[in-house]
Amino acid sequence: AAGWDFAALEATWGPWWAQHDVFAPADDGSRERRYVVDMFPYPSGDLHMGHAEAFAMGDVVARYWRLKGYDVLHPIGWDSFGLPAENAAIARNAHPAEWTYANIATQAASFQRYGLSLDWSRRLHTSDPEYYRWTQWLFLQLYRRGLAYRKNSPVNWCPKDQTVLANEQVVNGACERCGTPVTKKALNQWYFRITDYADRLLDDMDQLAGHWPERVLAMQRNWIGRSTGAHVDFVIEPVDGTAGAGDAPAGAGGSAVTVFTTRPDTLYGATFFVVAADAELATELVTDEHAQMLTAYREEVKHLSDIERQATDRTKTGVFLGRYAVNPLSGERIPVWAADYVLADYGTGAIMAVPAHDQRDLDFARTFDLPVRAVVDTGDEDPAVTGIATTGDGVLINSGPLDGLDKAEAIARAVELVTAAGTGEATVNYRLRDWLVSRQRFWGPPIPIIHCEACGEVSVPDEALPVRLPEDMRGEDLAPRGQSPLASNEAWVRVDCPSCGGPARRDTDTMDTFVDSSWYVLRYPSPDEAERPFDPEAVRRWAPVDQYVGGVEHAILHLLYSRFITKVLHDEGLLDFTEPFRALLNQGQVLNGGRAMSKSLGNGVDLGQQLDRYGVDAVRLTMVFASPPEDDVDWADVSPAGSAKFLARAWRLAADVASPAGADPATGDRVLRTVTHRTVADAAALLDDHKFNVVIARTMELVNATRKAIDAGPGAADPAVREAAEAVAILLSLVGPYTAEDMWHRLGHEGPVNQAAWPAVEESLLVQRTVTAVVQVAGKVRDRLEVPVDISEEELRERALAADGVTRSLDGRGVRTVIVRAPKLVNIVPA
Ligand code: ANZ
Ligand code: ZN
């Protein structure tokens, strides 16, 4: 045979796989099922190195499970709605579909070439009307359950993309997509009530522990941010003498404002009261006299992100509102301030400030010369003196009925007292906000709601779905104008009310792409279902996903949303499980020179060029071999050329095997057989443990042992050589499918290597039999080594020379000769 030629192998086996449809599951109940999904790609441009890595990892799992005898579903689709398509369409005077589907075609061809074991027949695109019809259906399910609602509130606004962003899409105060600082804008928007599921999203994480990266679980836990504490009401005093209409606090009549606190034990230490400067409450509470100050201050605050507002190193700012609040336990009057370090949309937007025990409050008190009163004696120095708030446990002081209690007792007692007085109650507060799902952009599923003057909000009837996007809008028609481009398409907007038949208007917003991707894994099991989003039977057979693979950047976006939607559909009676992904693998990033690849750094590596140069198998092998899957791969540190060399070497084994197919390995060389069986046995355990890189290292060792057996051992006709070469082909199929397929066929097999069975391990070959080898230097015993009985002379020689006793005794002297009598004796003669 000619040498290993990756281009020839790709040209042969790619079409062969497609023709024989070798990666579709049987789905006939004959075998246990496994469902493997890589997070589907967004179709911007061609595939890149990041895709190449993630998909190489997912394919290892899919291929391994197939070899292990499972019926494996490993599908592919595209997350094909979203802003980049729309921006490209504006720039090119096109419809977003043109750019989107052209990119999908390019990516699909690259995926084919990349040799992934995908079932192409289930391919889906979220921008297909056949798919988004059901995304709209999903919206209506949530709407019917009271989980989708519209409200007017200040939302995150990206001035560049001219659209709103979910909290999850704001990263360090900037738009996740374009990096523009995010501002706030009051708008009427659609939300999903994910907060109703906060407790379940937290509690069900118990099912995921050990199967999801702890880091992701921690991020979700933190994002949901459950804190237990209390609501406590402070009565706001009317302003003496000047209590004009404008001065009456909300609700009037000395009404109360509620605070959220995790430390009700510190109630007696509250020395002032703060409301969020940008909250409606601040305007309601401010007296005429201070109104101007507040207005000016609000102007300042408007430009700051939540992160900046809460930064601990910033000098605290704020304004006095001219009014006092009354502590419900002590009766003490404390001044009411507005400040930016209190956020409008957390808790109640108002706090009791306890400077002795909360650093933010203490910083504020020191800036504005407000009193500091310690109420928990923690044994630390007085915060009023040190400027350091004390947060530890201790004994309550200066606290009337709480005096003498410890922190936990005092928390419980304070809650009892306010509850009995009707001025408070225990409560749980969450950081999680409802999911803002409407977008003022074109390229997404239109929200299936109709607004009728007579009937109000009316659902689009199921049979009228999908609400299709107009096909006649392109280029400038799609330019962002602060409202959805759909709003300018009168013909599209105008519709008869489904309820009264009168003139009505369609909702012109579209849905966040994260709604599309929140349920796609439920679609793959029955991708052609036309009457329902999915066939519950098919979903029951395959889902939940046994192994999900994707980047950690989705920890709180996609993964949290999918978990939420799965629970909603479960509650709807459509699913019998509550978690969509049993196990999650976060692959690392592909770096170049230690840095993420980026245009600005000019360190990008083009995947296509790598594939042209080294071949698919070498690139895939390099990705997987470089590090454990969770770690980053630095392309500057790896050697696809080395991988190609190894593949060629492995491939030659199959070309060299000279025993007939079916030869009984039991008659073969025992030394090589031991290596083969141990490698296979260890590989299974390593694969179960996601140590893919180690499996490759072990396969390399097996290739070396086999080569040695051919060239210097029992020879190419020994059946143990065939057994080893077959094991190599099977192991290699996980990462080098073209090479492995070719080896497999050269070895005389008809079917695809991925339908070969995982090699059976003969336990008797795994028994480690060892002896003690004596190592002498100049005739004197200098060391003893435990070695396998079947150790080769060469290996024993190497180990002997490296033994501690030997190096010590040689002490830098060279070696003249080494006499090896494996496995028991080595004699080293120094120079
Ligand atoms: C009094 C107090 C005393 C507090 C003390 C803390 C320590 P987590 O744990 O994050 O839930 N807080 C409440 N609402 C806030 C808002 N909208 N913006 C900024 N801070 C707010 O934090 C809860 C604590 O953060 C609450 O408990 C409140 O301060 C503050 F020694 O109340 B605490
Ligand atoms: Zn109507």
Tab-separated table of C-alpha atoms in Angstrom, residues 48-58 114 587-590 623-624 627-633:
chain	number	residue	atom	x	y	z
A	48	HIS	CA	-13.745	28.015	13.532
A	49	MET	CA	-11.218	26.373	15.805
A	50	GLY	CA	-13.600	26.626	18.770
A	51	HIS	CA	-16.246	24.574	16.964
A	52	ALA	CA	-13.550	22.115	15.927
A	53	GLU	CA	-12.595	21.528	19.530
A	54	ALA	CA	-16.080	21.315	21.025
A	55	PHE	CA	-17.385	19.008	18.341
A	56	ALA	CA	-14.308	16.794	18.487
A	57	MET	CA	-15.035	16.246	22.195
A	58	GLY	CA	-18.735	15.511	21.710
A	114	TYR	CA	-14.853	17.163	9.765
A	587	GLN	CA	-14.683	22.183	26.784
A	588	GLY	CA	-11.842	24.700	27.104
A	589	GLN	CA	-11.018	27.402	24.601
A	590	VAL	CA	-8.587	27.198	21.726
A	623	MET	CA	-7.476	19.050	19.803
A	624	VAL	CA	-8.252	16.052	21.952
A	627	SER	CA	-5.155	18.527	27.284
A	628	PRO	CA	-8.093	17.249	29.295
A	629	PRO	CA	-11.260	18.426	27.509
A	630	GLU	CA	-12.038	21.079	30.137
A	631	ASP	CA	-8.676	22.786	29.694
A	632	ASP	CA	-7.705	25.326	27.082
A	633	VAL	CA	-5.680	24.253	24.067
